[in-house]
Short mmCIF file of C-alpha atoms in Angstrom, two decimals:
data_model
loop_
_atom_site.label_atom_id
_atom_site.label_comp_id
_atom_site.label_asym_id
_atom_site.label_seq_id
_atom_site.Cartn_x
_atom_site.Cartn_y
_atom_site.Cartn_z
CA GLN C 85 85.32 77.65 133.79
CA ALA C 86 82.34 79.94 134.44
CA SER C 87 81.21 82.02 131.46
CA GLN C 88 80.76 85.80 131.60
CA GLU C 89 76.97 85.33 131.60
CA GLU C 90 77.17 82.99 134.60
CA LEU C 91 79.43 85.47 136.41
CA LYS C 92 76.99 88.33 135.77
CA ALA C 93 74.02 86.27 136.97
CA ALA C 94 75.83 85.27 140.19
CA TYR C 95 77.01 88.85 140.73
CA ARG C 96 73.48 90.27 140.39
CA ARG C 97 72.05 87.65 142.74
CA LEU C 98 74.67 88.29 145.45
CA CYS C 99 74.34 92.07 145.05
CA MET C 100 70.60 91.82 145.66
CA LEU C 101 71.28 89.63 148.70
CA TYR C 102 74.01 91.80 150.27
CA HIS C 103 73.02 95.30 149.15
CA PRO C 104 73.27 97.59 152.22
CA ASP C 105 70.06 99.47 151.34
CA LYS C 106 68.02 96.29 151.82
CA HIS C 107 68.86 96.16 155.55
CA ARG C 108 67.73 98.69 158.12
CA ASP C 109 69.37 97.21 161.20
CA PRO C 110 72.69 99.10 161.72
CA GLU C 111 74.66 95.94 162.52
CA LEU C 112 73.26 94.03 159.54
CA LYS C 113 73.84 97.06 157.33
CA THR C 114 77.54 97.16 158.33
CA GLN C 115 77.96 93.44 157.66
CA ALA C 116 76.16 93.81 154.33
CA GLU C 117 78.51 96.62 153.26
CA ARG C 118 81.57 94.47 153.95
CA LEU C 119 80.23 91.45 152.04
CA PHE C 120 78.93 93.65 149.22
CA ASN C 121 82.41 95.13 148.77
CA LEU C 122 83.98 91.65 148.70
CA VAL C 123 81.53 90.53 146.02
CA HIS C 124 82.25 93.66 143.99
CA GLN C 125 86.03 93.14 144.25
CA ALA C 126 85.65 89.52 143.16
CA TYR C 127 83.54 90.52 140.16
CA GLU C 128 86.06 93.19 139.12
CA VAL C 129 88.80 90.56 139.06
CA LEU C 130 86.82 87.82 137.30
CA SER C 131 85.12 90.03 134.72
CA ASP C 132 88.47 91.23 133.35
CA PRO C 133 90.12 88.45 131.25
CA GLN C 134 93.64 89.60 132.17
CA THR C 135 93.17 89.82 135.96
CA ARG C 136 91.15 86.61 135.89
CA ALA C 137 94.04 84.79 134.19
CA ILE C 138 96.48 86.23 136.75
CA TYR C 139 94.24 85.09 139.61
CA ASP C 140 93.80 81.61 138.08
CA ILE C 141 97.59 81.20 137.88
CA TYR C 142 98.94 83.06 140.92
CA GLY C 143 95.94 83.35 143.26
CA ARG C 144 95.32 86.40 145.43
CA ARG C 145 99.04 87.09 145.84
CA GLY C 146 99.35 87.48 142.08
CA LEU C 147 96.92 90.42 142.15
CA GLU C 148 99.12 92.16 144.72
CA MET C 149 102.30 91.80 142.64
CA GLU C 150 103.72 94.87 140.97
CA GLY C 151 104.66 95.02 137.32
CA TRP C 152 101.45 93.80 135.68
CA GLU C 153 100.93 97.30 134.30
CA VAL C 154 103.71 96.65 131.75
CA VAL C 155 101.86 93.62 130.36
CA GLU C 156 100.00 94.44 127.19
CA ARG C 157 96.28 94.73 127.75
CA LYS C 158 95.55 93.06 124.44
CA ARG C 159 97.08 89.79 125.58
CA THR C 160 94.52 87.05 126.13
CA ALA C 161 94.23 84.75 129.13
CA ALA C 162 95.73 81.91 127.10
CA GLU C 163 98.76 84.06 126.21
CA ILE C 164 99.28 85.00 129.85
CA ARG C 165 99.15 81.32 130.81
CA GLU C 166 101.66 80.48 128.08
CA GLU C 167 103.98 83.22 129.39
CA PHE C 168 103.66 81.80 132.90
CA GLU C 169 104.42 78.27 131.68
CA ARG C 170 107.51 79.58 129.83
CA LEU C 171 108.76 81.25 133.01
CA GLN C 172 108.10 78.04 134.91
CA ARG C 173 110.18 76.06 132.41
CA GLU C 174 113.06 78.52 132.70
CA ARG C 175 112.89 78.36 136.48
CA GLU C 176 112.86 74.56 136.33
CA GLU C 177 115.93 74.58 134.08
CA ARG C 178 117.77 76.79 136.56
CA ARG C 179 116.74 74.46 139.34
CA LEU C 180 118.10 71.50 137.37
CA GLN C 181 121.48 73.21 137.22
CA GLN C 182 121.78 72.94 140.98
CA ARG C 183 119.86 69.73 141.67
CA THR C 184 121.28 66.23 142.04
CA ASN C 185 119.33 63.01 141.97
CA PRO C 186 120.97 60.80 144.62
CA LYS C 187 120.31 57.07 144.47
CA GLY C 188 121.84 54.51 146.76
CA THR C 189 121.74 50.88 147.82
CA ILE C 190 123.03 49.27 150.99
CA SER C 191 123.03 45.47 151.09
CA VAL C 192 123.99 43.48 154.19
CA GLY C 193 124.22 39.69 153.79
CA ILE C 194 123.53 37.68 156.95
CA ASP C 195 124.47 34.04 157.51
CA ALA C 196 121.95 32.48 159.92
CA THR C 197 122.41 28.81 158.99
CA ASP C 198 123.45 28.05 162.57
CA LEU C 199 119.81 28.55 163.59
CA PHE C 200 118.63 25.44 161.72
CA ASP C 201 121.75 23.42 160.84
CA ARG C 202 124.09 23.19 163.85
CA TYR C 203 126.96 20.83 164.68
CA ASP C 204 125.92 20.31 168.28
CA GLU C 205 127.84 17.12 168.87
CA GLU C 206 131.19 18.54 167.80
CA TYR C 207 130.95 21.88 169.55
CA GLU C 208 128.90 21.17 172.63
CA ASP C 209 131.97 21.56 174.87
CA VAL C 210 133.12 24.84 173.31
CA PRO C 211 132.31 27.90 175.50
CA GLY C 212 129.42 29.89 174.07
CA SER C 213 128.46 27.14 171.61
CA SER C 214 124.96 26.86 173.08
CA PHE C 215 124.01 30.07 171.31
CA PRO C 216 123.50 30.10 167.51
CA GLN C 217 126.17 32.05 165.66
CA ILE C 218 124.70 34.70 163.33
CA GLU C 219 127.22 36.71 161.35
CA ILE C 220 127.43 39.24 158.55
CA ASN C 221 129.36 37.61 155.71
CA LYS C 222 129.04 40.23 152.94
CA MET C 223 128.22 43.88 152.39
CA HIS C 224 127.67 46.08 149.37
CA ILE C 225 127.26 49.85 149.20
CA SER C 226 126.58 51.82 146.01
CA GLN C 227 125.71 55.48 145.45
CA SER C 228 125.13 57.68 142.41
CA ILE C 229 124.36 61.34 141.82
CA GLU C 230 123.33 63.25 138.72
CA ALA C 231 124.44 66.76 137.81
CA PRO C 232 122.61 68.44 134.89
CA LEU C 233 125.18 70.43 132.90
CA THR C 234 122.79 71.85 130.28
CA SER C 235 119.21 71.17 129.27
CA THR C 236 120.47 68.18 127.21
CA ASP C 237 123.67 67.08 129.00
CA THR C 238 123.93 65.26 132.33
CA ALA C 239 126.93 63.96 134.27
CA ILE C 240 126.42 60.87 136.44
CA LEU C 241 128.96 59.94 139.13
CA SER C 242 128.61 56.55 140.81
CA GLY C 243 130.68 54.29 143.02
CA ASN C 244 130.44 51.07 144.98
CA LEU C 245 132.22 49.13 147.71
CA SER C 246 131.85 45.39 148.31
CA THR C 247 133.22 42.93 150.83
CA GLN C 248 132.66 39.20 151.31
CA ASN C 249 134.28 36.94 153.90
CA GLY C 250 137.04 39.44 154.58
CA ASN C 251 137.88 40.25 150.95
CA GLY C 252 136.61 43.35 149.21
CA GLY C 253 137.05 46.03 146.63
CA GLY C 254 135.40 48.96 144.95
CA SER C 255 135.05 50.99 141.80
CA ILE C 256 134.09 54.45 140.62
CA ASN C 257 132.35 55.42 137.37
CA LEU C 258 131.69 58.64 135.51
CA ALA C 259 129.06 58.78 132.75
CA LEU C 260 128.22 61.68 130.43
CA ARG C 261 124.74 61.52 128.88
CA ARG C 262 123.49 63.68 126.03
CA VAL C 263 119.94 63.80 124.71
CA THR C 264 120.48 64.02 120.95
CA SER C 265 116.82 64.34 119.95
CA ALA C 266 113.30 63.49 121.02
CA LYS C 267 113.95 59.96 119.79
CA GLY C 268 117.19 59.08 121.51
CA TRP C 269 120.22 59.72 123.69
CA GLY C 270 123.79 58.53 124.08
CA GLU C 271 125.99 57.90 127.11
CA LEU C 272 129.79 57.63 127.44
CA GLU C 273 131.12 55.84 130.55
CA PHE C 274 134.56 55.73 132.20
CA GLY C 275 135.37 53.58 135.20
CA ALA C 276 138.16 52.19 137.37
CA GLY C 277 138.49 49.86 140.34
CA ASP C 278 140.97 47.90 142.44
CA LEU C 279 139.64 44.48 141.35
CA HIS C 280 139.33 45.34 137.67
CA GLY C 281 141.23 47.71 135.44
CA PRO C 282 139.88 50.72 133.55
CA LEU C 283 136.48 50.46 131.86
CA PHE C 284 135.28 52.31 128.76
CA GLY C 285 131.68 52.04 127.68
CA LEU C 286 129.19 53.49 125.20
CA LYS C 287 125.42 53.24 125.54
CA ILE C 288 122.90 54.32 122.90
CA PHE C 289 119.11 54.50 123.12
CA ARG C 290 116.90 55.07 120.09
CA ASN C 291 113.17 55.02 119.39
CA LEU C 292 112.76 53.17 116.08
CA THR C 293 108.99 53.65 115.90
CA PRO C 294 106.39 54.99 118.36
CA ARG C 295 106.01 51.41 119.64
CA CYS C 296 109.57 50.08 119.36
CA PHE C 297 112.99 51.07 120.74
CA ILE C 298 116.51 49.64 120.87
CA THR C 299 119.32 49.97 123.42
CA THR C 300 122.94 49.04 122.73
CA ASN C 301 125.72 48.94 125.30
CA CYS C 302 129.38 48.41 124.29
CA ALA C 303 132.16 48.03 126.87
CA LEU C 304 135.91 47.40 127.05
CA GLN C 305 137.19 46.05 130.37
CA PHE C 306 140.98 46.18 130.85
CA SER C 307 142.60 43.76 133.30
CA SER C 308 145.82 41.81 133.87
CA ARG C 309 144.45 39.08 131.62
CA GLY C 310 144.02 41.48 128.73
CA VAL C 311 141.09 43.34 127.21
CA ARG C 312 137.62 41.88 127.67
CA PRO C 313 135.08 43.32 125.21
CA GLY C 314 131.34 43.12 125.81
CA LEU C 315 128.21 43.96 123.86
CA THR C 316 124.59 43.98 124.97
CA THR C 317 121.65 44.83 122.71
CA VAL C 318 118.01 45.02 123.76
CA LEU C 319 115.13 45.34 121.30
CA ALA C 320 111.73 46.16 122.86
CA ARG C 321 108.26 46.55 121.39
CA ASN C 322 104.81 47.45 122.71
CA LEU C 323 102.63 44.42 121.96
CA ASP C 324 99.54 46.20 123.27
CA LYS C 325 98.60 48.93 125.73
CA ASN C 326 99.88 47.01 128.78
CA THR C 327 102.30 44.48 127.31
CA MET C 328 105.97 44.80 126.34
CA GLY C 329 108.13 42.25 124.53
CA TYR C 330 111.93 42.22 124.96
CA LEU C 331 114.66 40.46 122.99
CA GLN C 332 118.19 40.66 124.46
CA TRP C 333 121.52 39.47 123.09
CA ARG C 334 124.66 39.57 125.25
CA TRP C 335 128.15 38.78 123.98
CA GLY C 336 131.28 38.70 126.08
CA ILE C 337 132.22 37.03 129.34
CA GLN C 338 128.74 35.52 129.86
CA SER C 339 127.15 35.31 126.42
CA ALA C 340 123.40 34.71 126.32
CA MET C 341 120.16 35.31 124.47
CA ASN C 342 117.10 36.27 126.45
CA THR C 343 113.49 36.86 125.46
CA SER C 344 110.74 38.04 127.82
CA ILE C 345 107.17 39.31 127.83
CA VAL C 346 106.02 41.71 130.55
CA ARG C 347 102.38 42.61 131.11
CA ASP C 348 101.70 45.40 133.60
CA THR C 349 98.15 46.50 134.47
CA LYS C 350 96.56 48.42 137.30
CA THR C 351 95.98 45.24 139.32
CA SER C 352 98.73 42.85 138.21
CA HIS C 353 102.25 42.42 136.84
CA PHE C 354 103.13 39.26 134.89
CA THR C 355 106.51 38.25 133.44
CA VAL C 356 107.61 35.20 131.47
CA ALA C 357 111.25 34.90 130.34
CA MET C 358 113.59 32.37 128.76
CA GLN C 359 117.40 32.54 128.47
CA LEU C 360 119.90 30.42 126.58
CA GLY C 361 123.47 31.16 127.54
CA ILE C 362 126.81 30.23 129.04
CA PRO C 363 126.92 29.26 131.88
CA HIS C 364 123.24 29.85 132.76
CA SER C 365 120.12 28.87 130.84
CA PHE C 366 116.71 29.07 132.49
CA VAL C 367 112.97 29.60 132.23
CA MET C 368 111.24 32.03 134.62
CA VAL C 369 107.60 32.91 135.33
CA SER C 370 106.53 35.54 137.89
CA TYR C 371 103.24 37.12 138.90
CA GLN C 372 102.45 40.07 141.15
CA HIS C 373 98.99 41.12 142.32
CA LYS C 374 98.43 44.78 143.21
CA PHE C 375 95.72 45.46 145.78
CA GLN C 376 93.89 48.77 145.32
CA ASP C 377 94.19 49.80 148.95
CA GLU C 378 95.66 52.83 150.66
CA ASP C 379 98.87 50.98 151.57
CA GLN C 380 99.49 49.77 147.98
CA THR C 381 99.88 46.15 149.11
CA ARG C 382 101.43 43.75 146.60
CA VAL C 383 101.73 39.94 146.73
CA LYS C 384 104.14 38.17 144.38
CA GLY C 385 105.42 34.77 143.44
CA SER C 386 107.88 33.34 140.91
CA LEU C 387 109.31 30.07 139.62
CA LYS C 388 112.75 29.87 138.02
CA ALA C 389 114.27 26.63 136.67
CA GLY C 390 117.52 26.08 134.78
CA PHE C 391 120.93 24.42 134.69
CA PHE C 392 121.71 25.87 138.15
CA GLY C 393 118.65 24.27 139.76
CA THR C 394 115.16 25.43 140.69
CA ILE C 395 114.08 28.39 142.82
CA VAL C 396 110.59 29.23 144.10
CA GLU C 397 110.06 32.71 145.57
CA TYR C 398 107.02 34.28 147.20
CA GLY C 399 106.57 37.47 149.17
CA ALA C 400 104.77 40.75 149.69
CA GLU C 401 105.45 44.45 150.01
CA ARG C 402 103.50 47.31 151.53
CA LYS C 403 103.74 51.05 151.92
CA ILE C 404 104.39 51.89 155.58
CA SER C 405 104.72 55.67 155.27
CA ARG C 406 104.55 58.40 152.65
CA HIS C 407 108.05 57.66 151.30
CA SER C 408 108.77 54.12 152.57
CA VAL C 409 107.91 50.67 151.20
CA LEU C 410 108.73 47.50 153.15
CA GLY C 411 108.92 44.09 151.49
CA ALA C 412 109.88 40.53 152.33
CA THR C 413 110.53 37.55 150.03
CA VAL C 414 111.11 33.88 150.88
CA SER C 415 113.38 31.99 148.48
CA VAL C 416 113.32 28.18 148.44
CA GLY C 417 115.61 26.41 145.99
CA VAL C 418 117.74 23.43 145.11
CA PRO C 419 120.66 23.53 145.77
CA GLN C 420 120.49 27.09 147.15
CA GLY C 421 118.46 26.21 150.25
CA VAL C 422 116.17 28.65 152.11
CA SER C 423 116.68 32.42 152.36
CA LEU C 424 114.68 35.39 153.59
CA LYS C 425 115.16 38.71 151.77
CA ILE C 426 114.02 41.91 153.47
CA LYS C 427 113.97 45.16 151.50
CA LEU C 428 113.19 48.72 152.56
CA ASN C 429 112.80 51.47 149.97
CA ARG C 430 113.06 54.94 151.49
CA ALA C 431 112.65 57.64 148.82
CA SER C 432 115.59 56.97 146.44
CA GLN C 433 117.54 54.81 148.91
CA THR C 434 117.27 51.02 149.09
CA TYR C 435 118.24 48.89 152.09
CA PHE C 436 118.51 45.16 151.36
CA PHE C 437 119.04 42.37 153.92
CA PRO C 438 119.33 38.84 152.48
CA VAL C 439 119.33 36.30 155.32
CA HIS C 440 120.56 32.80 154.43
CA LEU C 441 118.81 30.35 156.75
CA THR C 442 119.85 26.90 155.56
CA ASP C 443 121.53 25.07 152.69
CA GLN C 444 118.93 22.31 152.86
CA LEU C 445 115.15 22.26 152.29
CA LEU C 446 114.03 22.18 155.92
CA PRO C 447 110.28 22.66 156.56
CA SER C 448 111.03 24.47 159.83
CA ALA C 449 113.17 27.06 158.02
CA VAL C 450 110.44 27.65 155.42
CA PHE C 451 107.80 27.98 158.15
CA TYR C 452 109.72 30.50 160.27
CA ALA C 453 110.84 32.47 157.19
CA THR C 454 107.16 32.82 156.22
CA VAL C 455 105.42 33.33 159.55
CA GLY C 456 108.16 35.23 161.41
CA PRO C 457 108.17 38.39 159.23
CA LEU C 458 104.35 38.50 159.21
CA VAL C 459 104.10 38.35 163.01
CA ILE C 460 106.84 40.96 163.46
CA TYR C 461 105.31 43.26 160.82
CA PHE C 462 101.78 43.21 162.22
CA ALA C 463 103.07 43.70 165.77
CA MET C 464 105.27 46.63 164.68
CA HIS C 465 102.51 48.10 162.54
CA ARG C 466 99.98 48.03 165.37
CA LEU C 467 102.27 49.04 168.22
CA VAL C 468 104.74 51.42 166.50
CA ILE C 469 104.01 52.43 162.90
CA LYS C 470 100.28 53.12 163.17
CA PRO C 471 100.51 55.23 166.37
CA TYR C 472 103.47 57.14 164.89
CA LEU C 473 101.66 57.93 161.64
CA ARG C 474 98.52 58.95 163.57
CA ALA C 475 100.54 61.28 165.79
CA GLN C 476 102.36 62.70 162.76
CA LYS C 477 99.06 63.39 161.00
CA GLU C 478 97.68 65.08 164.10
CA ARG C 479 100.78 67.29 164.32
CA GLU C 480 100.43 68.30 160.68
CA LEU C 481 96.72 69.05 161.12
CA GLU C 482 97.41 71.06 164.26
CA LYS C 483 100.11 73.05 162.48
CA GLN C 484 97.74 73.67 159.57
CA ARG C 485 94.97 74.78 161.94
CA GLU C 486 97.31 77.20 163.71
CA SER C 487 98.55 78.72 160.45
CA THR C 488 95.00 79.21 159.14
CA ALA C 489 93.28 80.05 162.45
CA SER C 490 92.93 83.79 161.81
CA ASP C 491 91.78 83.25 158.23
CA ILE C 492 89.22 80.62 159.28
CA LEU C 493 87.93 82.92 162.03
CA GLN C 494 87.41 85.67 159.48
CA LYS C 495 85.66 83.24 157.10
CA LYS C 496 83.44 82.07 159.95
CA GLN C 497 82.43 85.62 160.83
CA GLU C 498 81.70 86.38 157.17
CA ALA C 499 79.64 83.18 156.86
CA GLU C 500 77.62 83.96 159.99
CA ALA C 501 77.02 87.49 158.72
CA ALA C 502 75.96 86.14 155.33
CA VAL C 503 73.47 83.75 156.96
CA ARG C 504 71.88 86.62 158.90
CA LEU C 505 71.59 88.64 155.70
CA MET C 506 70.02 85.71 153.87
CA GLN C 507 67.11 85.28 156.26
CA GLU C 508 64.67 87.53 154.40
CA SER C 509 65.55 86.14 150.97
CA VAL C 510 65.29 82.57 152.25
CA ARG C 511 61.82 83.30 153.70
CA ARG C 512 60.60 84.47 150.28
CA ILE C 513 62.21 81.47 148.52
CA ILE C 514 60.54 79.04 150.93
CA GLU C 515 57.14 80.70 150.42
CA ALA C 516 57.54 80.43 146.64
CA GLU C 517 58.66 76.79 146.82
CA GLU C 518 55.85 75.81 149.20
CA ALA C 519 53.31 77.35 146.86
CA ARG C 520 54.46 75.09 144.00
CA MET C 521 55.25 72.00 146.17
CA GLY C 522 58.88 72.53 145.23
CA LEU C 523 62.25 72.10 146.89
CA ILE C 524 62.50 72.82 150.62
CA ILE C 525 65.78 72.23 152.49
CA VAL C 526 64.68 70.75 155.83
CA ASN C 527 68.17 70.33 157.30
CA ALA C 528 71.72 70.49 155.93
CA TRP C 529 75.07 69.91 157.62
CA TYR C 530 78.61 70.34 156.31
CA GLY C 531 81.84 69.03 157.82
CA LYS C 532 83.28 65.81 159.20
CA PHE C 533 80.88 62.92 159.84
CA VAL C 534 81.87 59.75 161.69
CA ASN C 535 79.80 56.76 160.59
CA ASP C 536 82.42 53.99 160.93
CA ASN C 537 82.45 52.17 164.28
CA SER C 538 86.25 51.96 164.12
CA ARG C 539 86.36 55.78 164.23
CA LYS C 540 83.75 56.25 166.97
CA ASN C 541 86.29 57.98 169.22
CA GLU C 542 86.77 60.76 166.67
CA LYS C 543 84.85 63.98 167.15
CA VAL C 544 82.10 65.03 164.73
CA LYS C 545 82.73 68.56 163.38
CA VAL C 546 79.83 69.94 161.34
CA ILE C 547 78.06 73.26 160.80
CA ASP C 548 74.42 73.94 159.96
CA VAL C 549 74.14 75.15 156.35
CA THR C 550 70.37 74.87 155.91
CA VAL C 551 69.88 78.59 155.23
CA PRO C 552 72.78 79.00 152.73
CA LEU C 553 71.65 75.97 150.71
CA GLN C 554 68.02 77.12 150.60
CA CYS C 555 69.25 80.49 149.37
CA LEU C 556 70.89 78.73 146.39
CA VAL C 557 67.63 77.04 145.33
CA LYS C 558 66.25 78.37 142.05
CA ASP C 559 63.17 77.06 140.24
CA SER C 560 63.00 74.02 142.56
CA LYS C 561 66.57 73.02 141.71
CA LEU C 562 69.91 73.08 143.53
CA ILE C 563 73.09 72.60 141.49
CA LEU C 564 76.59 72.54 143.03
CA THR C 565 79.70 72.13 140.87
CA GLU C 566 82.84 70.04 141.46
CA ALA C 567 84.59 72.30 143.95
CA SER C 568 85.04 72.56 147.70
CA LYS C 569 81.78 73.65 149.26
CA ALA C 570 83.69 75.68 151.88
CA GLY C 571 83.73 78.55 149.36
CA LEU C 572 79.94 78.80 149.01
CA PRO C 573 78.17 81.85 150.51
CA GLY C 574 77.37 81.14 154.16
CA PHE C 575 79.86 78.23 154.35
CA TYR C 576 83.29 77.94 155.97
CA ASP C 577 85.72 75.10 156.75
CA PRO C 578 84.90 73.65 160.21
CA CYS C 579 87.72 71.08 160.15
CA VAL C 580 90.81 72.19 158.22
CA GLY C 581 92.76 69.39 156.54
CA GLU C 582 90.16 66.67 157.20
CA GLU C 583 87.69 64.96 154.88
CA LYS C 584 84.38 66.75 154.68
CA SER C 585 80.92 65.91 153.36
CA LEU C 586 77.58 67.63 152.84
CA LYS C 587 74.47 65.92 154.21
CA VAL C 588 71.11 67.24 153.04
CA LEU C 589 67.57 66.35 154.14
CA TYR C 590 65.08 67.98 151.78
CA GLN C 591 61.44 67.86 150.81
CA PHE C 592 60.22 67.77 147.22
CA ARG C 593 56.56 67.44 146.23
CA GLY C 594 55.77 66.72 149.86
CA VAL C 595 58.14 63.71 150.07
CA LEU C 596 61.33 63.59 152.16
CA HIS C 597 64.65 62.96 150.41
CA GLN C 598 68.18 62.56 151.80
CA VAL C 599 71.66 62.61 150.24
CA MET C 600 75.28 62.78 151.37
CA SER C 601 77.88 64.24 149.00
CA ALA C 602 81.69 64.41 149.25
CA ASP C 603 83.24 67.86 149.57
CA ASN C 604 84.49 68.16 145.98
CA GLU C 605 81.69 66.13 144.42
CA ALA C 606 79.10 67.75 142.15
CA LEU C 607 75.55 67.67 143.51
CA ARG C 608 72.21 68.08 141.74
CA ILE C 609 68.89 67.84 143.55
CA PRO C 610 66.11 66.78 143.53
CA LYS C 611 66.67 63.21 142.38
CA GLN C 612 64.44 60.15 142.57
CA SER C 613 67.32 58.10 144.01
CA HIS C 614 67.46 60.38 147.09
CA ARG C 615 63.89 59.53 148.08
CA ILE C 616 63.40 58.07 151.56
CA ASP C 617 61.33 54.90 151.43
CA ALA C 618 58.34 55.35 153.72
CA ASP C 619 58.16 51.59 154.33
CA GLY C 620 61.79 51.54 155.54
#
């Protein structure tokens, strides 16, 4: 965002610093010529609006591309950016032609009631009866893929297989979706299965106002008992910035009316719902708290009461890797009993394991369903997940260091040469600042600092940048913008891929000051808040 005047001022200052004629030593003169040429090349690129726009969009490789000579010189930077964005959209459309969006769910139901509710007296003489019998009593697998046909049309193919206690079946569905306008879309669905006959459905979505939309789903299910029609309509409205209200009416096999209010904020998710229907009517309240930590931890609880009984659920979920979220929920209900539900989301795939522990409300089942997953998780996290993620991060950093080793070495040599060339200018700046009791950089370090005791085994990686920072002082002020400081004259990256900071100890009006700034954080000194208390 630098203006042409700021570019010219920086160019003149660096030219005066690196001009070969200002250095008599042959070695310094050679280093000055190389840096002077780099500064001149950079100014040639940034002073021309066209090449500057190309560099902003494509980087250094864009300047090496052929064909820019056919671009009209009169085109502005904004026009070049618009052209680039248009090409990006076309490339994205072509990519959509070949891309699918796979989504899948695998659910494995486990019956573990024998752990807490055994018939010991009847089966104590049966061989092997001393061990609890845990069995898989149901499974469900579903998968769907999307295939963009045009920029507005998409085909969706999905299928599922289910089995429970030895009986099972499956179905396959094909849906064609068309985006009719910016306000809505329609979807036509065809399906067939071995448990049910053919299915024909139509789904329509429409934005009524900027804050309100409606969805309608019509279906005809053919079976040996005849045709079963169904209709579901959902009306939704934004009540405020974070709150949605829903009104649903369902007619068909299980007719019902449902109304719900959902409030979703940065730290919480709250839902209250009520349904009147056949055969189920209920009231439900749920709350989820979102912790603002690195692992995106969430704790949730819900209460649901109706004609079928009452269910209380509580649980938590946490991010265990870049693409994986692990969650566990305990369900306690009458007459449902106690169950533990474990869910793993891996990218677009979901793995679900509901474990039924007992048909009765046994305190022991509730205790083990609550404490067991916590103990297993923390043990696995400490002994397996954490070491694996640490090793993976180290491998990625090592790979990044190897790929940038030659470039970093060159940057280091340029930075060291720049520091040697700055010595004379820095001496004059210090003399001028001392004369006016101005800003003197006593010490400055840039890189990775380790202040946390939990990271005491990590190695500190910093470089001395006292001279480069003093060279940037003008009129007793030092101003650094929001950008990585590794690109400043006399700087380089001492620890690629790791968090870096700048620590500065400076003197202003004869008083010591100290500040630590993050790598991409703007910095302006001197400031009264940086002053070191003499009494401390």
